XYZ file of N, CA and C in Angstrom:
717
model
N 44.512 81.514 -55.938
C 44.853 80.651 -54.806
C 45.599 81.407 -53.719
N 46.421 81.907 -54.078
C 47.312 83.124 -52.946
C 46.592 84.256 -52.271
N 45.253 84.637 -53.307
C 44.368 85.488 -52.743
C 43.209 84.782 -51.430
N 43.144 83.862 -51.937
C 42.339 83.030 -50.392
C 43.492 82.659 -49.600
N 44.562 82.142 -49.616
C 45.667 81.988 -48.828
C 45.389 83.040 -47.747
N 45.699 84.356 -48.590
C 45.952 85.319 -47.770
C 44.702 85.436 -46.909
N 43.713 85.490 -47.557
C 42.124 85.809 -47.272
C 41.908 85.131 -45.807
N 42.261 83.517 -45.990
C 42.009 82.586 -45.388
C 43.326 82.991 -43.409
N 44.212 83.757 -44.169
C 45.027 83.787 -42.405
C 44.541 84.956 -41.872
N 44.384 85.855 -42.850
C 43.546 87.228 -42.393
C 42.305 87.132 -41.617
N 41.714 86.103 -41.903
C 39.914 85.863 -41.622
C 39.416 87.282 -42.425
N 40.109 87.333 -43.779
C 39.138 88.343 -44.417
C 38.113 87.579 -45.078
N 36.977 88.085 -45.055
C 35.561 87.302 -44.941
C 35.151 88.221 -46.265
N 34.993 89.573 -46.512
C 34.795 90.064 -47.703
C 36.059 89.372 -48.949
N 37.010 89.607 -49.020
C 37.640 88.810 -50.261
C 37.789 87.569 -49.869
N 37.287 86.561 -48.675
C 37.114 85.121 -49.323
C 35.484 84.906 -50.036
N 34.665 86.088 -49.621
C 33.200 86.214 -50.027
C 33.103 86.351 -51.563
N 34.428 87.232 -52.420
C 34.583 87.313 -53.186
C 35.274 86.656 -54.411
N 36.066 85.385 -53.751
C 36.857 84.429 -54.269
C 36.347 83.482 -54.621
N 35.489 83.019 -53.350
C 34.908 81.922 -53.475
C 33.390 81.987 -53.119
N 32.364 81.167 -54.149
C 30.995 81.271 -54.238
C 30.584 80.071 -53.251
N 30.392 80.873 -51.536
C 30.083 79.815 -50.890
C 28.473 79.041 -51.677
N 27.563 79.445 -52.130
C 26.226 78.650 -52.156
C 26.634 77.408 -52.923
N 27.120 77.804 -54.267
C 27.809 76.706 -54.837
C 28.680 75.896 -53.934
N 29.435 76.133 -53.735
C 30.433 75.456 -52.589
C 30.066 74.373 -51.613
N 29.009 74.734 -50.992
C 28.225 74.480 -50.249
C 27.447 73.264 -50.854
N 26.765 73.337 -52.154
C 25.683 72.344 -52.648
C 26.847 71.217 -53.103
N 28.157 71.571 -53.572
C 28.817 70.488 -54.132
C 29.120 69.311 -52.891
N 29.311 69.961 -51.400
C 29.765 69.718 -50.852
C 28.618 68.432 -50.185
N 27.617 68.820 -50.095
C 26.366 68.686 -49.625
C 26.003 66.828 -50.511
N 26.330 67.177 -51.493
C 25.978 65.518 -51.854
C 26.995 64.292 -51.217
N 28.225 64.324 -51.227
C 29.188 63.107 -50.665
C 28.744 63.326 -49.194
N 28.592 64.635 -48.357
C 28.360 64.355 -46.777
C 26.581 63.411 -46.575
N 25.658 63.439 -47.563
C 24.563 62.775 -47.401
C 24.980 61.817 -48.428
N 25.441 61.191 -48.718
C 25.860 60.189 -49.203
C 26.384 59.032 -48.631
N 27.708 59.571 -47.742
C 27.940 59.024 -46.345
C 26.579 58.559 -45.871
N 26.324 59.845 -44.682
C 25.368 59.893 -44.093
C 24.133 58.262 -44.353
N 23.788 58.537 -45.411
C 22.679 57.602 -45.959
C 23.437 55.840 -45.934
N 25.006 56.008 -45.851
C 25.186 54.514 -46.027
C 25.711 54.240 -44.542
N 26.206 55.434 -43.750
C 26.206 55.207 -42.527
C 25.113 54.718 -41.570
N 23.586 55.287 -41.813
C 22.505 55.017 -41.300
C 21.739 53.600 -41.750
N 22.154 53.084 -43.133
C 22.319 51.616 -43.698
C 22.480 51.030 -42.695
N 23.544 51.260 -42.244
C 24.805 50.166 -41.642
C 23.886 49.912 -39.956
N 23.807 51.684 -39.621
C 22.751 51.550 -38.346
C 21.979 50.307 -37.856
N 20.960 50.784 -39.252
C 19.745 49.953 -38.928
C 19.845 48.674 -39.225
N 21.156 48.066 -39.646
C 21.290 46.967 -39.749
C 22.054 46.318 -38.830
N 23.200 47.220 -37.977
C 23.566 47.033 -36.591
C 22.525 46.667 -35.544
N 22.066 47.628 -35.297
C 20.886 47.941 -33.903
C 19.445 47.670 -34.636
N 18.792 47.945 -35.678
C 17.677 47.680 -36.367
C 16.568 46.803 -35.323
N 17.331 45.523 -35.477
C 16.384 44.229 -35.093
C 16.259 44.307 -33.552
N 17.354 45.289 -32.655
C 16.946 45.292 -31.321
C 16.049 46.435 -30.553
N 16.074 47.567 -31.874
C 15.372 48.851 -31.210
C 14.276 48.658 -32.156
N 13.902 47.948 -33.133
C 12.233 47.648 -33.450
C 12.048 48.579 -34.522
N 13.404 48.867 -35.618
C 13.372 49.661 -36.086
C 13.597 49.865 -37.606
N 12.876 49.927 -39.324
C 13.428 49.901 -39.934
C 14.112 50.694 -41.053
N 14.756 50.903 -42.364
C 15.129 51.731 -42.983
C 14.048 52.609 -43.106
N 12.831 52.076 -43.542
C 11.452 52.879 -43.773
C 11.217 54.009 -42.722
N 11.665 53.553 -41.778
C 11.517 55.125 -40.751
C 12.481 55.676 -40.342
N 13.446 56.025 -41.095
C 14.482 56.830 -40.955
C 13.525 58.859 -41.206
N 13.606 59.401 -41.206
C 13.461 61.023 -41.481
C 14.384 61.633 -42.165
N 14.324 61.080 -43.448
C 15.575 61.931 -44.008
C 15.547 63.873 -44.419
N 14.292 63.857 -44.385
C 14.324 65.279 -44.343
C 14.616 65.555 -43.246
N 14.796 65.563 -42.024
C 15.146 65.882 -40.943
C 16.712 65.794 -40.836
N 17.340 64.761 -41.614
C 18.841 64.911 -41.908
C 18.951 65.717 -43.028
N 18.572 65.653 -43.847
C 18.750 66.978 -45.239
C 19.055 68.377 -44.370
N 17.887 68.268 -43.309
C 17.787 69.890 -42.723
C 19.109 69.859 -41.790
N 19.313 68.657 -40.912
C 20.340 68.859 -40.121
C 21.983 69.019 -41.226
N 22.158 68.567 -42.042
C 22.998 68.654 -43.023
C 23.382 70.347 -43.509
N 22.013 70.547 -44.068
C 22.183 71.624 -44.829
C 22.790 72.975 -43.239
N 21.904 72.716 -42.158
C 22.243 73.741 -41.379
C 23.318 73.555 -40.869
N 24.330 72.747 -40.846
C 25.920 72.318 -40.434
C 26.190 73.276 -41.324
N 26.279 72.995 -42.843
C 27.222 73.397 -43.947
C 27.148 74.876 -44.054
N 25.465 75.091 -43.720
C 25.080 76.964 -43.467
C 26.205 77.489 -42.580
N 26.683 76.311 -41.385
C 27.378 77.069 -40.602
C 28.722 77.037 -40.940
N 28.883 75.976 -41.127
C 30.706 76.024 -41.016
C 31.684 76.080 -42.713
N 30.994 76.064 -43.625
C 31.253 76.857 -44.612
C 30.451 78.067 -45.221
N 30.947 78.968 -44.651
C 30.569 80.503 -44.647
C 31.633 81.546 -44.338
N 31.871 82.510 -44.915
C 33.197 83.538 -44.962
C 33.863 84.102 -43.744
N 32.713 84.093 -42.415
C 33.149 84.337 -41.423
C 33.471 83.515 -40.336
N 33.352 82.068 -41.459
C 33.917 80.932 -40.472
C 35.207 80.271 -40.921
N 35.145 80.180 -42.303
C 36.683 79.122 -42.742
C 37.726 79.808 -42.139
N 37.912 80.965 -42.229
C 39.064 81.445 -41.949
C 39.734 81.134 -40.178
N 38.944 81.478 -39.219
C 39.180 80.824 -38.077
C 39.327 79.168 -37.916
N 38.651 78.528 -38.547
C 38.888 77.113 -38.961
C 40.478 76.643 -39.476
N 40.566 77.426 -40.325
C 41.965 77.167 -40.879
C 43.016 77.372 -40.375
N 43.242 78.602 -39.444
C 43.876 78.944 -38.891
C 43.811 78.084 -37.397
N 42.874 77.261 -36.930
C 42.986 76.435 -36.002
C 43.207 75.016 -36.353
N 44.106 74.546 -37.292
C 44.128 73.414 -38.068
C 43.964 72.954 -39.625
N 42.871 73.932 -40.017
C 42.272 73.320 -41.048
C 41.203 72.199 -41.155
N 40.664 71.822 -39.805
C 39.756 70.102 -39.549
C 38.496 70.687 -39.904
N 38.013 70.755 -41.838
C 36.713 71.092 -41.502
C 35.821 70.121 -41.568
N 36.602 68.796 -41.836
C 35.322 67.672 -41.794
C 35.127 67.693 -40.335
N 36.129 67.663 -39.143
C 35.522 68.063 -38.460
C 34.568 68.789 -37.548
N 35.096 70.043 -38.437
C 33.925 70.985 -38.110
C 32.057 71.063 -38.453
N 32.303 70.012 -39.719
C 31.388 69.851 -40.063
C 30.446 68.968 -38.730
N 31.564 67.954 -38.901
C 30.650 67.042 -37.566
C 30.142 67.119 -36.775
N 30.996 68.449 -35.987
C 30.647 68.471 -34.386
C 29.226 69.764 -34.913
N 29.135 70.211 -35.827
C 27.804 71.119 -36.433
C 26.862 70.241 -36.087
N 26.917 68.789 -37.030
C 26.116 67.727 -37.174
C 25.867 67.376 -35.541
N 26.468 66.906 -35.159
C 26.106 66.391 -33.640
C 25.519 67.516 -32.988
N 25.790 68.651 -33.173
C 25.088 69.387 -32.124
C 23.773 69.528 -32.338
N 23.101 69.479 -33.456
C 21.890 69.883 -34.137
C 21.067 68.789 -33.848
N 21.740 67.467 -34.140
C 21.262 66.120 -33.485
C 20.622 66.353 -32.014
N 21.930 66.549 -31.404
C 21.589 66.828 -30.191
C 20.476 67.890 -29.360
N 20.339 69.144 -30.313
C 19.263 69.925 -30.150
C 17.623 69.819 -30.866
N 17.945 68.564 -31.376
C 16.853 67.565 -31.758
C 16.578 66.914 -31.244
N 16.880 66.334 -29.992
C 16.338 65.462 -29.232
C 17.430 64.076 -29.029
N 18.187 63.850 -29.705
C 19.007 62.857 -29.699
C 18.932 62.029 -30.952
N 19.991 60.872 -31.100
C 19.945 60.442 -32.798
C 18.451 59.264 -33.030
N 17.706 58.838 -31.543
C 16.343 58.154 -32.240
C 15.428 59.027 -32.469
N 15.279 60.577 -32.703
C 14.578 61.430 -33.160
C 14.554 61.510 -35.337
N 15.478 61.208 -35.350
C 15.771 60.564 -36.798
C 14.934 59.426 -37.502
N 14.642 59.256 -36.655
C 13.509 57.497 -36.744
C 11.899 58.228 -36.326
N 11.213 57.342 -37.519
C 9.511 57.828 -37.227
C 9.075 56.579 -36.207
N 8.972 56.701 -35.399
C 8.409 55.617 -34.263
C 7.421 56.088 -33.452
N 6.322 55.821 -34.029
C 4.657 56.116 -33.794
C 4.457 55.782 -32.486
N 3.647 56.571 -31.904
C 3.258 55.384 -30.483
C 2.308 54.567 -30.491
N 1.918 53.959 -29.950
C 1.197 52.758 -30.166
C -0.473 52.664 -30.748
N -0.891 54.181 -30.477
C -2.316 54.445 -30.807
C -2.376 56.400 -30.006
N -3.525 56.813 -30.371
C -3.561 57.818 -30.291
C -3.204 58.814 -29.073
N -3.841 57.783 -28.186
C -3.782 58.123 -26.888
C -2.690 57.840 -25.921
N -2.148 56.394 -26.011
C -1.631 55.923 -25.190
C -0.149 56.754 -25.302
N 0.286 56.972 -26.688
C 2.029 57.507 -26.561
C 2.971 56.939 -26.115
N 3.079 55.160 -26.086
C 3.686 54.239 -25.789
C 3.359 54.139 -24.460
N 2.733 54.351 -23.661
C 1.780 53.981 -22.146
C 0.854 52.747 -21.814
N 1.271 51.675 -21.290
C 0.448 50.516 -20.805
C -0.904 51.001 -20.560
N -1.559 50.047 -20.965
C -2.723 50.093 -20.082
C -3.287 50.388 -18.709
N -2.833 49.793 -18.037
C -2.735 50.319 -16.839
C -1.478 51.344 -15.850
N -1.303 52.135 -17.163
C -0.272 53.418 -16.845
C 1.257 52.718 -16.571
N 2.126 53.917 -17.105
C 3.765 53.872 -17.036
C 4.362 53.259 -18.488
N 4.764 52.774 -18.613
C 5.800 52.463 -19.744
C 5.231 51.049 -20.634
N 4.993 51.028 -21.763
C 5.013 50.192 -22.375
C 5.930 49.815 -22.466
N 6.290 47.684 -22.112
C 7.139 47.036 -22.578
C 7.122 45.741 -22.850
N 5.974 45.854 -23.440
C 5.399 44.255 -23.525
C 5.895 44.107 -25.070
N 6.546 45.075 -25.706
C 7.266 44.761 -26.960
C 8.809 45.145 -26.724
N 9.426 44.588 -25.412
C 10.723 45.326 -25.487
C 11.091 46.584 -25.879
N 12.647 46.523 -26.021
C 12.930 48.243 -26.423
C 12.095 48.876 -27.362
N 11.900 47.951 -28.490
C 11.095 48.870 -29.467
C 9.454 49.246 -29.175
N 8.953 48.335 -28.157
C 7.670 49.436 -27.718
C 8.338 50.278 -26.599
N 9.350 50.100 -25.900
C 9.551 51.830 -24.743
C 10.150 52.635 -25.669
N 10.245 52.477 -26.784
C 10.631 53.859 -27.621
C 9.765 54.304 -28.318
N 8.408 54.097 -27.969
C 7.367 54.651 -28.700
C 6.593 55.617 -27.314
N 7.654 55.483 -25.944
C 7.234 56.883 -25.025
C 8.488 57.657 -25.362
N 8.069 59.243 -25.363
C 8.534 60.475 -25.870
C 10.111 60.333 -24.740
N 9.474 59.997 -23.060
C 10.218 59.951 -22.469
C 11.258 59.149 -21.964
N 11.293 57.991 -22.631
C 12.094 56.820 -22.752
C 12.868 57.427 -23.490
N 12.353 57.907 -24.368
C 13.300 57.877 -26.102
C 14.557 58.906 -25.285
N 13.946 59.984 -24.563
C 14.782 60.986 -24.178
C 15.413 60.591 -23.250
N 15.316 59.639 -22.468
C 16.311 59.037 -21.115
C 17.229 57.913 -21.804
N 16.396 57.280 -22.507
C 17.805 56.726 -23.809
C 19.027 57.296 -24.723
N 18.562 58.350 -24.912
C 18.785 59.992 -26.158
C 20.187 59.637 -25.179
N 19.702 59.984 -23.880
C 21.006 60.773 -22.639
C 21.887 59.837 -21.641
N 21.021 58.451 -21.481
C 22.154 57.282 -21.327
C 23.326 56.910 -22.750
N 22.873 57.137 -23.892
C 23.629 56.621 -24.893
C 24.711 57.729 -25.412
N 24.511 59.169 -24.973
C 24.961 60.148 -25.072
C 26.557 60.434 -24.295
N 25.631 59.587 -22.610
C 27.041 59.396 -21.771
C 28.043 58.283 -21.920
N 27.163 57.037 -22.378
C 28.311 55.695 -22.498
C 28.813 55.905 -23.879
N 28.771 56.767 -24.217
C 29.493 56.942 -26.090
C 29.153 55.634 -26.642
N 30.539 55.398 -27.393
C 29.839 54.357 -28.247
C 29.492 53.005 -27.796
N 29.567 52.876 -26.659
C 30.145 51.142 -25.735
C 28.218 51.479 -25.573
N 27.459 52.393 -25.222
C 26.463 52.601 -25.205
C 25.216 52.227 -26.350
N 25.631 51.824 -27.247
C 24.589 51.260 -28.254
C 24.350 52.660 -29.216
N 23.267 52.542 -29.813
C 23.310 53.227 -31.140
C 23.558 54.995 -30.724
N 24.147 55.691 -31.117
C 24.130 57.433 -31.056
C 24.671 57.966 -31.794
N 24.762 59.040 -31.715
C 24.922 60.217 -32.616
C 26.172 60.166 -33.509
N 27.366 60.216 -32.537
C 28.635 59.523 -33.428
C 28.624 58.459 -34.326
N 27.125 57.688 -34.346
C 27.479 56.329 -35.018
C 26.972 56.601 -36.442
N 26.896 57.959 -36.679
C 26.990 58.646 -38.284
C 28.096 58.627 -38.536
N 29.058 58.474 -38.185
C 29.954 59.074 -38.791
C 31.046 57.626 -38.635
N 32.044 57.395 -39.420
C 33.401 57.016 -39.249
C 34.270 56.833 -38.197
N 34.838 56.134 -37.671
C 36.083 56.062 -36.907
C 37.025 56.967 -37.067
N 37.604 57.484 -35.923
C 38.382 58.598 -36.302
C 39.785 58.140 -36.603
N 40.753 58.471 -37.912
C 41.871 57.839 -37.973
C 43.037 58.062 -37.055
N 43.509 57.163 -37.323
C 45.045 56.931 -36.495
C 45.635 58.263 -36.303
N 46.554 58.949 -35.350
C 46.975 59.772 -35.215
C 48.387 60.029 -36.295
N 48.745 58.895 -36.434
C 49.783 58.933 -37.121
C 49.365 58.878 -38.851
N 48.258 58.937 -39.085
C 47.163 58.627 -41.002
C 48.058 60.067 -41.250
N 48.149 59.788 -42.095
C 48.585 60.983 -43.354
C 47.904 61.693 -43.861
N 46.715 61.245 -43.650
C 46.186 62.186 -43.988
C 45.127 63.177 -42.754
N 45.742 63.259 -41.389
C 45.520 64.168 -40.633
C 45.616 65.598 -41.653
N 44.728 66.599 -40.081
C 45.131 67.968 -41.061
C 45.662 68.366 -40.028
N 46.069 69.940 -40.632
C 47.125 70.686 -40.032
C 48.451 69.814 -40.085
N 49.529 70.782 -39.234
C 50.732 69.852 -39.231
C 52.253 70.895 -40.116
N 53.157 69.894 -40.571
C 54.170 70.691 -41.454
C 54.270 70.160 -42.739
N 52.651 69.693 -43.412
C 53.341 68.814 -44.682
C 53.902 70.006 -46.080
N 54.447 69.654 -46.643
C 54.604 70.282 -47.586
C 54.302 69.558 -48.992
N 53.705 70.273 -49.869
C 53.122 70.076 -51.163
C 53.849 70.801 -52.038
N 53.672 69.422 -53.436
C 54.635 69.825 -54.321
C 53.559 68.971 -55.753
N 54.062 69.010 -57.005
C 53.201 68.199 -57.650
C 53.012 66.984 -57.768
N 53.693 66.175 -56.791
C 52.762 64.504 -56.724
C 52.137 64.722 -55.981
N 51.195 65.906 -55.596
C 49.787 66.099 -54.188
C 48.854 66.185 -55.267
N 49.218 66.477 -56.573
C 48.362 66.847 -57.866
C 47.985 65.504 -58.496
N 46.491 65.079 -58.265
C 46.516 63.657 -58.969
C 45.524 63.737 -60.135
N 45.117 65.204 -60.460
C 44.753 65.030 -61.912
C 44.547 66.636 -62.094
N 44.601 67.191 -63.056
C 44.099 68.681 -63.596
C 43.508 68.639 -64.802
N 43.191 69.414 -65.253
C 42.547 69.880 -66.543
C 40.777 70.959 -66.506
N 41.355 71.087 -67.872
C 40.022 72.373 -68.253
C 38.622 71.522 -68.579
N 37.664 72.326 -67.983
C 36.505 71.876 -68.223
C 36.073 72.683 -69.515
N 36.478 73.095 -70.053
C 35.970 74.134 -70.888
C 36.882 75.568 -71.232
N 36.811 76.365 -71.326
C 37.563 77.853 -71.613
C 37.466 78.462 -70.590
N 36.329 78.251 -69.684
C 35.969 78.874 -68.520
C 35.591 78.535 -66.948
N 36.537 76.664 -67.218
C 36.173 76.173 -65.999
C 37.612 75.424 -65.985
N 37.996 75.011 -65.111
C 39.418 74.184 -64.186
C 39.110 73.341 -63.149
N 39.622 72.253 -63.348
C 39.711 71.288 -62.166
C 40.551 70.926 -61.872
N 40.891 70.727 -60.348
C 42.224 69.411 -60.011
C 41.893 68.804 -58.802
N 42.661 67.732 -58.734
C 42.165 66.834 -57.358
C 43.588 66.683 -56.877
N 43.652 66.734 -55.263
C 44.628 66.994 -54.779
C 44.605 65.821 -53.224
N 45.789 65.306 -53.121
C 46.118 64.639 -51.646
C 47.107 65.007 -50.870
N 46.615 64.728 -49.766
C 47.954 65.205 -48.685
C 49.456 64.054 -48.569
N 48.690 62.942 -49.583
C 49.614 62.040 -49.289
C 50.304 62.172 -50.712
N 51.442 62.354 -51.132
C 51.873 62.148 -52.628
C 51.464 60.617 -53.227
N 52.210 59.720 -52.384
C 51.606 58.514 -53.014
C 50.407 57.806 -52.981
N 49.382 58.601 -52.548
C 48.047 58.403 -52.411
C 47.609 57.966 -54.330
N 46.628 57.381 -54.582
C 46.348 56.959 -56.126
C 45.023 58.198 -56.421
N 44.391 58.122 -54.675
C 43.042 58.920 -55.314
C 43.452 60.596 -54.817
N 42.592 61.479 -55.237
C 42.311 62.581 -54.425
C 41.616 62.324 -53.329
N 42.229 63.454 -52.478
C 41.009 63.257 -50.656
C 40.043 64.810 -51.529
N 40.484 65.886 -52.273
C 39.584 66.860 -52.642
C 39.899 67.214 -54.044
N 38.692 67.546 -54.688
C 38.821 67.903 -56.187
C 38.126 69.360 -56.138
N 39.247 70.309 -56.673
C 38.477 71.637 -56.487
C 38.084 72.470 -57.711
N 36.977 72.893 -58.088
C 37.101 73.289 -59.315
C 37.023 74.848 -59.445
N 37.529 75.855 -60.500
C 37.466 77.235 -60.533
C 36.810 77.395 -61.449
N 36.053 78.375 -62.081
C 35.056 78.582 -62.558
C 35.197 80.178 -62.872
N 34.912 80.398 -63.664
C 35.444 82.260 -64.693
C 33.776 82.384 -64.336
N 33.832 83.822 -63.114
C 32.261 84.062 -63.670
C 32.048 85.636 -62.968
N 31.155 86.478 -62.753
C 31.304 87.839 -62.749
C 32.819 88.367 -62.783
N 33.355 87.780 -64.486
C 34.820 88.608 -64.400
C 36.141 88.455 -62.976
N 35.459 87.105 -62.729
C 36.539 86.972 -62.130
C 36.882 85.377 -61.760
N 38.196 84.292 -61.313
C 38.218 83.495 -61.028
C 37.754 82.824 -59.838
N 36.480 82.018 -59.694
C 36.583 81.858 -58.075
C 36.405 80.202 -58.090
N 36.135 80.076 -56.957
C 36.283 78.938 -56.190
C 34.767 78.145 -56.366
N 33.956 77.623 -57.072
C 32.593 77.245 -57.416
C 32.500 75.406 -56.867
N 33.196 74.675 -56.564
C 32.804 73.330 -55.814
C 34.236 72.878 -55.390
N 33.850 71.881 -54.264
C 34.922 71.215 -53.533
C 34.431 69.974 -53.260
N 34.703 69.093 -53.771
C 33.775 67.393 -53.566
C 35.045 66.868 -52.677
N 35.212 66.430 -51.517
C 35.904 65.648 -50.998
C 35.457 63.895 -50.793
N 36.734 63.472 -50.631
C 36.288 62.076 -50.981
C 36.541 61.561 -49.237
N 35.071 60.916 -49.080
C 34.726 60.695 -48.020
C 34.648 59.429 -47.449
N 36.001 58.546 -46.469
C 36.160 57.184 -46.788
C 34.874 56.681 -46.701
């Protein structure tokens, strides 16, 4: 732990490479953020659903798997935590603003949604040319270019704007939540809300920023493996 400490203010990227097994790291991490994800986009299509013509069935979840996995490629990796940490520690944030950007270099968050155009030709286009809207919003989102002048009105009115990109994610907490990061907290063992051995060659504990918290916000486990102790998953608990 003192060796990533150190690792982690240094931005030494070879001994946090060596401490900790980002791939593992990475996959543990990877199930609670699409987990979210999947009950956040629930909630979506059950918000906005019935007004953009839209249902769970055409969500693209491989297209979020990929946007997922290429966040986590980025912002947990050896030559990134360390600048992270040293600017706070916010890597769910960091994760996010990964997520949004990728969104965003996707076309916007109704690129997530399979919304066919109307027939082969037309590409959501009237009959007699310009915009289909003889099915409301949900036929002008079956033109490429609606979708994208929507993508970028909903982009600017944030959330007062109807469904977007942020609306993956959570409300951001109170400034005053305890469980912000960074800061001057200090930890002692009521941050420890459970430990023990998995075995001879594995360790776990789950840890909060709040002492009187009941749950862990992260459970980290160590793992004995090329002869040495490292860092093999981090499941954070994701409200």
């Amino acid at each position: 732990g003192y060796a990533i400490k150190t690792a982690l203010e240094r931005e030494d990227a070879a001994t946090l490479s060596q401490k900790i097994d980002f791939p593992q790291v990475r996959d543990s991490i990877r199930t609670p953020v699409m987990r979210r994800l999947d009950g956040r986009i629930d909630q979506m299509v059950k918000d906005f659903g019935p007004a953009f013509g839209i249902t769970r069935e055409q969500v693209r979840m491989e297209r979020i798997t990929e946007i997922v996995n290429g966040a986590l490629d980025e912002v947990v990796a050896p030559d990134r935590v360390g600048a992270i940490y040293k600017q706070g520690g916010d890597f769910v944030g960091a994760v996010q603003q990964a997520v949004l950007q990728r969104v965003d270099r996707m076309g916007g968050i109704m690129e997530l949604f399979d919304i066919p155009p109307q027939d082969e030709n037309s590409d959501g286009e009237s009959a007699g040319g310009g915009l289909d809207l003889s099915n409301g919003i949900g036929g002008l989102l079956r033109n490429k270019q609606a979708r994208s002048i929507l993508n970028q009105v909903t982009k600017q009115l944030g959330q007062s704007g109807g469904i977007s990109a942020r609306d993956l994610f959570a409300p951001k907490r109170d400034a005053g939540d305890v469980s912000r990061s960074g800061g001057d907290e200090t930890f002692g063992v009521g941050n420890i809300k459970h430990f023990g051995f998995l075995g001879p060659l594995a360790m776990e504990a789950g840890i909060a920023r709040d002492a009187d918290a009941e749950l862990p916000d992260l459970t980290a486990r160590l793992t004995f493996q090329d002869f040495d102790w490292k860092v093999t998953h981090l499941t954070p608990r994701i409200p």
